[in-house]
PDB file of C-alpha atoms in Angstrom:
ATOM      1  CA  UNK A   1       0.176   0.127  -0.108  1.00  0.00           C
ATOM      2  CA  UNK A   2       2.624   2.514   0.620  1.00  0.00           C
ATOM      3  CA  UNK A   3       3.351   2.172  -3.025  1.00  0.00           C
ATOM      4  CA  UNK A   4      -0.139   3.530  -3.972  1.00  0.00           C
ATOM      5  CA  UNK A   5       0.122   5.542  -1.461  1.00  0.00           C
ATOM      6  CA  UNK A   6       2.914   7.886  -2.832  1.00  0.00           C
ATOM      7  CA  UNK A   7       0.592   7.252  -6.388  1.00  0.00           C
ATOM      8  CA  UNK A   8      -2.071   9.341  -5.293  1.00  0.00           C
ATOM      9  CA  UNK A   9       0.099  11.958  -3.234  1.00  0.00           C
ATOM     10  CA  UNK A  10       1.302  12.902  -6.362  1.00  0.00           C
ATOM     11  CA  UNK A  11      -1.273  13.398  -8.563  1.00  0.00           C
ATOM     12  CA  UNK A  12      -2.746  14.860  -6.062  1.00  0.00           C
ATOM     13  CA  UNK A  13       0.553  16.740  -6.363  1.00  0.00           C
ATOM     14  CA  UNK A  14      -0.596  16.714  -9.998  1.00  0.00           C
ATOM     15  CA  UNK A  15      -3.533  17.812  -9.637  1.00  0.00           C
ATOM     16  CA  UNK A  16      -3.068  21.160  -6.786  1.00  0.00           C
ATOM     17  CA  UNK A  17      -0.137  22.384  -9.306  1.00  0.00           C
ATOM     18  CA  UNK A  18      -2.077  22.505 -12.991  1.00  0.00           C
ATOM     19  CA  UNK A  19      -4.061  25.675  -9.970  1.00  0.00           C
ATOM     20  CA  UNK A  20      -0.710  26.803  -9.682  1.00  0.00           C
ATOM     21  CA  UNK A  21      -0.968  30.187 -11.553  1.00  0.00           C
ATOM     22  CA  UNK A  22      -4.030  30.254 -10.359  1.00  0.00           C
ATOM     23  CA  UNK A  23      -4.099  33.604  -8.365  1.00  0.00           C
ATOM     24  CA  UNK A  24      -2.086  35.501 -11.459  1.00  0.00           C
ATOM     25  CA  UNK A  25      -4.957  34.831 -13.632  1.00  0.00           C
ATOM     26  CA  UNK A  26      -7.266  36.432 -11.616  1.00  0.00           C
ATOM     27  CA  UNK A  27      -5.695  39.016 -10.567  1.00  0.00           C
ATOM     28  CA  UNK A  28      -4.871  39.855 -14.686  1.00  0.00           C
ATOM     29  CA  UNK A  29      -9.050  39.464 -14.481  1.00  0.00           C
ATOM     30  CA  UNK A  30      -9.112  41.677 -11.907  1.00  0.00           C
ATOM     31  CA  UNK A  31      -7.261  43.993 -13.329  1.00  0.00           C
ATOM     32  CA  UNK A  32      -8.052  43.957 -16.642  1.00  0.00           C
ATOM     33  CA  UNK A  33     -11.915  44.238 -15.273  1.00  0.00           C
ATOM     34  CA  UNK A  34     -10.421  47.696 -13.927  1.00  0.00           C
ATOM     35  CA  UNK A  35      -9.224  49.179 -16.461  1.00  0.00           C
ATOM     36  CA  UNK A  36     -12.954  48.300 -18.489  1.00  0.00           C
ATOM     37  CA  UNK A  37     -14.677  50.141 -15.896  1.00  0.00           C
ATOM     38  CA  UNK A  38     -12.418  53.366 -16.936  1.00  0.00           C
ATOM     39  CA  UNK A  39     -13.307  52.821 -20.402  1.00  0.00           C
ATOM     40  CA  UNK A  40     -16.969  52.111 -19.897  1.00  0.00           C
ATOM     41  CA  UNK A  41     -16.552  55.326 -17.322  1.00  0.00           C
ATOM     42  CA  UNK A  42     -15.006  57.262 -20.289  1.00  0.00           C
ATOM     43  CA  UNK A  43     -17.706  55.795 -23.244  1.00  0.00           C
ATOM     44  CA  UNK A  44     -20.883  57.774 -21.368  1.00  0.00           C
ATOM     45  CA  UNK A  45     -24.053  56.098 -21.323  1.00  0.00           C
ATOM     46  CA  UNK A  46     -22.303  53.853 -24.063  1.00  0.00           C
ATOM     47  CA  UNK A  47     -20.098  52.224 -21.935  1.00  0.00           C
ATOM     48  CA  UNK A  48     -22.823  51.360 -18.789  1.00  0.00           C
ATOM     49  CA  UNK A  49     -23.220  47.597 -20.065  1.00  0.00           C
ATOM     50  CA  UNK A  50     -20.082  47.094 -19.586  1.00  0.00           C
ATOM     51  CA  UNK A  51     -19.436  48.893 -16.464  1.00  0.00           C
ATOM     52  CA  UNK A  52     -22.100  46.085 -15.255  1.00  0.00           C
ATOM     53  CA  UNK A  53     -20.379  43.892 -16.470  1.00  0.00           C
ATOM     54  CA  UNK A  54     -16.936  44.601 -15.099  1.00  0.00           C
ATOM     55  CA  UNK A  55     -18.173  44.598 -12.415  1.00  0.00           C
ATOM     56  CA  UNK A  56     -19.569  41.126 -11.845  1.00  0.00           C
ATOM     57  CA  UNK A  57     -15.996  39.986 -13.370  1.00  0.00           C
ATOM     58  CA  UNK A  58     -14.945  41.115  -9.876  1.00  0.00           C
ATOM     59  CA  UNK A  59     -17.391  39.147  -8.068  1.00  0.00           C
ATOM     60  CA  UNK A  60     -17.029  35.747 -10.700  1.00  0.00           C
ATOM     61  CA  UNK A  61     -12.633  37.150  -9.303  1.00  0.00           C
ATOM     62  CA  UNK A  62     -13.541  36.837  -5.752  1.00  0.00           C
ATOM     63  CA  UNK A  63     -14.905  33.490  -6.497  1.00  0.00           C
ATOM     64  CA  UNK A  64     -12.014  32.301  -7.910  1.00  0.00           C
ATOM     65  CA  UNK A  65      -8.835  34.050  -5.183  1.00  0.00           C
ATOM     66  CA  UNK A  66     -10.788  32.338  -2.353  1.00  0.00           C
ATOM     67  CA  UNK A  67     -11.238  28.977  -3.858  1.00  0.00           C
ATOM     68  CA  UNK A  68      -7.324  28.249  -4.511  1.00  0.00           C
ATOM     69  CA  UNK A  69      -7.464  29.344  -0.803  1.00  0.00           C
ATOM     70  CA  UNK A  70      -8.861  26.521  -0.339  1.00  0.00           C
ATOM     71  CA  UNK A  71      -7.352  24.691  -2.454  1.00  0.00           C
ATOM     72  CA  UNK A  72      -3.687  25.589  -0.666  1.00  0.00           C
ATOM     73  CA  UNK A  73      -4.838  24.088   2.357  1.00  0.00           C
ATOM     74  CA  UNK A  74      -5.707  21.783   0.950  1.00  0.00           C
ATOM     75  CA  UNK A  75      -2.094  21.117  -0.335  1.00  0.00           C
ATOM     76  CA  UNK A  76      -1.066  21.463   2.399  1.00  0.00           C
ATOM     77  CA  UNK A  77      -2.889  18.903   4.656  1.00  0.00           C
ATOM     78  CA  UNK A  78      -2.667  16.733   1.728  1.00  0.00           C
ATOM     79  CA  UNK A  79       1.140  17.207   2.089  1.00  0.00           C
ATOM     80  CA  UNK A  80       0.924  16.307   6.141  1.00  0.00           C
ATOM     81  CA  UNK A  81      -2.042  13.311   5.823  1.00  0.00           C
ATOM     82  CA  UNK A  82       0.152  11.492   3.583  1.00  0.00           C
ATOM     83  CA  UNK A  83       3.542  11.917   4.954  1.00  0.00           C
ATOM     84  CA  UNK A  84       1.407  10.738   8.045  1.00  0.00           C
ATOM     85  CA  UNK A  85       0.130   6.900   6.500  1.00  0.00           C
ATOM     86  CA  UNK A  86       3.284   6.155   4.850  1.00  0.00           C
ATOM     87  CA  UNK A  87       4.671   6.315   7.949  1.00  0.00           C
ATOM     88  CA  UNK A  88       2.149   4.171   9.241  1.00  0.00           C
ATOM     89  CA  UNK A  89       2.550   2.251   6.620  1.00  0.00           C
ATOM     90  CA  UNK A  90       6.327   1.498   7.486  1.00  0.00           C
ATOM     91  CA  UNK A  91       5.664   0.934  10.828  1.00  0.00           C
ATOM     92  CA  UNK A  92       3.717  -1.680  10.276  1.00  0.00           C
ATOM     93  CA  UNK A  93       5.447  -3.663   7.406  1.00  0.00           C
ATOM     94  CA  UNK A  94       8.368  -3.499   9.938  1.00  0.00           C
ATOM     95  CA  UNK A  95       6.254  -4.974  12.881  1.00  0.00           C
ATOM     96  CA  UNK A  96       4.543  -7.375  10.140  1.00  0.00           C
ATOM     97  CA  UNK A  97       8.379  -8.356   9.454  1.00  0.00           C
ATOM     98  CA  UNK A  98       9.347  -8.900  13.223  1.00  0.00           C
ATOM     99  CA  UNK A  99       6.847 -11.525  13.505  1.00  0.00           C
ATOM    100  CA  UNK A 100       7.269 -13.268  10.872  1.00  0.00           C
ATOM    101  CA  UNK A 101      10.704 -14.399  12.499  1.00  0.00           C
ATOM    102  CA  UNK A 102       9.769 -14.168  15.736  1.00  0.00           C
ATOM    103  CA  UNK A 103       6.804 -17.221  15.100  1.00  0.00           C
ATOM    104  CA  UNK A 104      10.045 -18.822  13.138  1.00  0.00           C
ATOM    105  CA  UNK A 105      11.958 -19.592  16.190  1.00  0.00           C
ATOM    106  CA  UNK A 106      11.159 -21.655  19.069  1.00  0.00           C
ATOM    107  CA  UNK A 107      10.525 -19.729  22.345  1.00  0.00           C
ATOM    108  CA  UNK A 108      12.926 -19.869  25.236  1.00  0.00           C
ATOM    109  CA  UNK A 109       9.782 -18.689  27.513  1.00  0.00           C
ATOM    110  CA  UNK A 110       5.833 -19.416  25.265  1.00  0.00           C
ATOM    111  CA  UNK A 111       4.297 -17.431  27.388  1.00  0.00           C
ATOM    112  CA  UNK A 112       6.212 -13.985  27.120  1.00  0.00           C
ATOM    113  CA  UNK A 113       6.443 -14.413  23.178  1.00  0.00           C
ATOM    114  CA  UNK A 114       3.250 -14.968  23.600  1.00  0.00           C
ATOM    115  CA  UNK A 115       2.729 -11.421  25.435  1.00  0.00           C
ATOM    116  CA  UNK A 116       4.350 -10.080  23.360  1.00  0.00           C
ATOM    117  CA  UNK A 117       2.961 -10.869  20.694  1.00  0.00           C
ATOM    118  CA  UNK A 118      -0.100  -9.688  21.077  1.00  0.00           C
ATOM    119  CA  UNK A 119       1.229  -6.623  22.208  1.00  0.00           C
ATOM    120  CA  UNK A 120       2.620  -6.987  18.029  1.00  0.00           C
ATOM    121  CA  UNK A 121      -0.414  -7.428  17.830  1.00  0.00           C
ATOM    122  CA  UNK A 122      -2.530  -4.021  19.407  1.00  0.00           C
ATOM    123  CA  UNK A 123       0.961  -2.121  17.692  1.00  0.00           C
ATOM    124  CA  UNK A 124       0.532  -2.882  14.186  1.00  0.00           C
ATOM    125  CA  UNK A 125      -4.097  -2.608  14.586  1.00  0.00           C
ATOM    126  CA  UNK A 126      -3.124   0.512  16.045  1.00  0.00           C
ATOM    127  CA  UNK A 127      -0.844   1.622  12.718  1.00  0.00           C
ATOM    128  CA  UNK A 128      -3.911   0.089  10.444  1.00  0.00           C
ATOM    129  CA  UNK A 129      -6.224   2.975  12.199  1.00  0.00           C
ATOM    130  CA  UNK A 130      -3.481   5.370  11.555  1.00  0.00           C
ATOM    131  CA  UNK A 131      -3.062   4.733   7.793  1.00  0.00           C
ATOM    132  CA  UNK A 132      -6.243   3.531   6.541  1.00  0.00           C
ATOM    133  CA  UNK A 133      -7.974   6.658   8.163  1.00  0.00           C
ATOM    134  CA  UNK A 134      -5.686   9.171   6.599  1.00  0.00           C
ATOM    135  CA  UNK A 135      -5.817   7.619   3.663  1.00  0.00           C
ATOM    136  CA  UNK A 136      -9.330   8.365   3.264  1.00  0.00           C
ATOM    137  CA  UNK A 137      -8.622  11.567   3.930  1.00  0.00           C
ATOM    138  CA  UNK A 138      -6.769  12.598   1.308  1.00  0.00           C
ATOM    139  CA  UNK A 139      -9.432  10.765  -0.525  1.00  0.00           C
ATOM    140  CA  UNK A 140     -11.499  13.093   0.979  1.00  0.00           C
ATOM    141  CA  UNK A 141      -9.531  15.728  -0.305  1.00  0.00           C
ATOM    142  CA  UNK A 142      -9.144  14.562  -3.829  1.00  0.00           C
ATOM    143  CA  UNK A 143     -12.453  14.583  -4.057  1.00  0.00           C
ATOM    144  CA  UNK A 144     -12.916  18.597  -2.733  1.00  0.00           C
ATOM    145  CA  UNK A 145     -10.416  19.469  -5.632  1.00  0.00           C
ATOM    146  CA  UNK A 146     -12.379  17.990  -7.615  1.00  0.00           C
ATOM    147  CA  UNK A 147     -15.741  20.021  -7.317  1.00  0.00           C
ATOM    148  CA  UNK A 148     -13.243  22.625  -6.521  1.00  0.00           C
ATOM    149  CA  UNK A 149     -12.468  22.403 -10.225  1.00  0.00           C
ATOM    150  CA  UNK A 150     -15.915  22.456 -11.173  1.00  0.00           C
ATOM    151  CA  UNK A 151     -16.201  25.526  -9.706  1.00  0.00           C
ATOM    152  CA  UNK A 152     -13.556  27.085 -11.577  1.00  0.00           C
ATOM    153  CA  UNK A 153     -14.990  25.716 -14.443  1.00  0.00           C
ATOM    154  CA  UNK A 154     -18.468  27.179 -13.808  1.00  0.00           C
ATOM    155  CA  UNK A 155     -16.573  30.350 -12.813  1.00  0.00           C
ATOM    156  CA  UNK A 156     -14.725  29.977 -16.896  1.00  0.00           C
ATOM    157  CA  UNK A 157     -17.533  30.108 -18.229  1.00  0.00           C
ATOM    158  CA  UNK A 158     -19.733  32.591 -16.767  1.00  0.00           C
ATOM    159  CA  UNK A 159     -16.575  35.214 -17.366  1.00  0.00           C
ATOM    160  CA  UNK A 160     -17.200  33.489 -21.016  1.00  0.00           C
ATOM    161  CA  UNK A 161     -20.834  34.810 -21.395  1.00  0.00           C
ATOM    162  CA  UNK A 162     -19.204  38.254 -20.100  1.00  0.00           C
ATOM    163  CA  UNK A 163     -16.667  38.432 -22.054  1.00  0.00           C
ATOM    164  CA  UNK A 164     -19.515  37.868 -25.288  1.00  0.00           C
ATOM    165  CA  UNK A 165     -21.303  39.856 -24.133  1.00  0.00           C
ATOM    166  CA  UNK A 166     -18.867  42.901 -23.585  1.00  0.00           C
ATOM    167  CA  UNK A 167     -18.210  42.010 -28.007  1.00  0.00           C
ATOM    168  CA  UNK A 168     -21.997  42.997 -28.100  1.00  0.00           C
ATOM    169  CA  UNK A 169     -22.447  45.781 -27.115  1.00  0.00           C
ATOM    170  CA  UNK A 170     -18.728  47.318 -27.992  1.00  0.00           C
ATOM    171  CA  UNK A 171     -20.466  46.714 -31.824  1.00  0.00           C
ATOM    172  CA  UNK A 172     -22.738  49.468 -30.669  1.00  0.00           C
ATOM    173  CA  UNK A 173     -20.107  51.746 -29.015  1.00  0.00           C
ATOM    174  CA  UNK A 174     -19.114  53.864 -31.337  1.00  0.00           C
ATOM    175  CA  UNK A 175     -15.075  54.734 -31.706  1.00  0.00           C
ATOM    176  CA  UNK A 176     -15.615  53.374 -28.109  1.00  0.00           C
ATOM    177  CA  UNK A 177     -15.867  49.204 -29.546  1.00  0.00           C
ATOM    178  CA  UNK A 178     -11.589  48.942 -30.552  1.00  0.00           C
ATOM    179  CA  UNK A 179     -11.135  49.254 -26.428  1.00  0.00           C
ATOM    180  CA  UNK A 180     -13.961  47.646 -25.564  1.00  0.00           C
ATOM    181  CA  UNK A 181     -13.747  44.444 -27.879  1.00  0.00           C
ATOM    182  CA  UNK A 182     -10.268  44.558 -26.758  1.00  0.00           C
ATOM    183  CA  UNK A 183     -11.822  43.493 -23.415  1.00  0.00           C
ATOM    184  CA  UNK A 184     -13.647  40.958 -24.663  1.00  0.00           C
ATOM    185  CA  UNK A 185     -10.786  39.382 -26.735  1.00  0.00           C
ATOM    186  CA  UNK A 186      -8.333  39.491 -24.159  1.00  0.00           C
ATOM    187  CA  UNK A 187     -10.970  38.203 -20.960  1.00  0.00           C
ATOM    188  CA  UNK A 188     -11.688  35.416 -24.106  1.00  0.00           C
ATOM    189  CA  UNK A 189      -7.241  34.186 -23.146  1.00  0.00           C
ATOM    190  CA  UNK A 190      -7.928  33.765 -20.276  1.00  0.00           C
ATOM    191  CA  UNK A 191     -11.121  32.249 -19.918  1.00  0.00           C
ATOM    192  CA  UNK A 192      -8.775  29.023 -21.911  1.00  0.00           C
ATOM    193  CA  UNK A 193      -6.483  29.433 -19.219  1.00  0.00           C
ATOM    194  CA  UNK A 194      -8.628  28.992 -16.603  1.00  0.00           C
ATOM    195  CA  UNK A 195     -10.288  26.219 -18.854  1.00  0.00           C
ATOM    196  CA  UNK A 196      -7.420  24.508 -19.427  1.00  0.00           C
ATOM    197  CA  UNK A 197      -5.975  24.150 -16.437  1.00  0.00           C
ATOM    198  CA  UNK A 198      -9.392  22.815 -15.274  1.00  0.00           C
ATOM    199  CA  UNK A 199      -8.465  19.967 -17.734  1.00  0.00           C
ATOM    200  CA  UNK A 200      -4.955  19.282 -16.400  1.00  0.00           C
ATOM    201  CA  UNK A 201      -6.494  18.674 -12.935  1.00  0.00           C
ATOM    202  CA  UNK A 202      -9.640  16.612 -14.369  1.00  0.00           C
ATOM    203  CA  UNK A 203      -7.051  14.469 -15.353  1.00  0.00           C
ATOM    204  CA  UNK A 204      -4.841  14.165 -11.499  1.00  0.00           C
ATOM    205  CA  UNK A 205      -8.272  14.162 -10.425  1.00  0.00           C
ATOM    206  CA  UNK A 206      -9.709  11.791 -11.758  1.00  0.00           C
ATOM    207  CA  UNK A 207      -6.099   8.996 -11.834  1.00  0.00           C
ATOM    208  CA  UNK A 208      -6.401   9.739  -8.179  1.00  0.00           C
ATOM    209  CA  UNK A 209     -10.401   8.525  -7.445  1.00  0.00           C
ATOM    210  CA  UNK A 210      -8.761   5.415  -9.162  1.00  0.00           C
ATOM    211  CA  UNK A 211      -5.491   4.923  -7.621  1.00  0.00           C
ATOM    212  CA  UNK A 212      -7.684   5.568  -3.651  1.00  0.00           C
ATOM    213  CA  UNK A 213     -10.439   2.938  -4.674  1.00  0.00           C
ATOM    214  CA  UNK A 214      -8.215   0.389  -5.356  1.00  0.00           C
ATOM    215  CA  UNK A 215      -6.761   1.563  -1.313  1.00  0.00           C
ATOM    216  CA  UNK A 216     -10.196   1.299  -0.621  1.00  0.00           C
ATOM    217  CA  UNK A 217     -10.202  -2.067  -1.280  1.00  0.00           C
ATOM    218  CA  UNK A 218      -7.056  -3.020  -0.228  1.00  0.00           C
ATOM    219  CA  UNK A 219      -8.284  -1.040   3.443  1.00  0.00           C
ATOM    220  CA  UNK A 220     -11.266  -3.206   3.295  1.00  0.00           C
ATOM    221  CA  UNK A 221      -9.276  -6.846   2.134  1.00  0.00           C
ATOM    222  CA  UNK A 222      -7.016  -5.810   5.632  1.00  0.00           C
ATOM    223  CA  UNK A 223      -9.691  -5.985   7.647  1.00  0.00           C
ATOM    224  CA  UNK A 224     -11.397  -9.063   6.992  1.00  0.00           C
TER     225      UNK A 224
END
């Protein structure tokens, strides 16, 4: 199970890594919305709708920032859980090895040997429980990351609608059309970046889910 636990950690980290540049992209979107709002102000009545759209964009940016903060917490916790799980699994393996060697030997004092065996079994049970608990929490973190990725995809789709509406407003903005159209085109590039992040994360989350199912089966078999 140690190898599968390491694989689960790697897959979780790949998913987190997919969003490594989310903070920078969210900040770029925030700055774009501020510049677009200034342009909308200069456009007067022609920029009223664009101003409203840019304000909504900043609400979406706020959601991205909160999701990024949540994911940073999940990432740190996942590291800690994996380290604790691997330590417990290593201890369990060493105890099994020691128990096997002890059983192969003829004890000088059978009562003492039996007492020692019971102590090792109790310690092994504790290590197994600790490893199982941490592995299940790692799996839950992977699922939660998948939920966050889905929410980021929703933000991307909502932002795409804003970009389309700004492009529509640009067509009727007269001399302000180039400025508004540039905002719409730039936002589209940012949206493509968000979608690419989610696509990479989804693949890693799917792999983590598969590994998690394998680990769950092994844990269930070991308990039986």
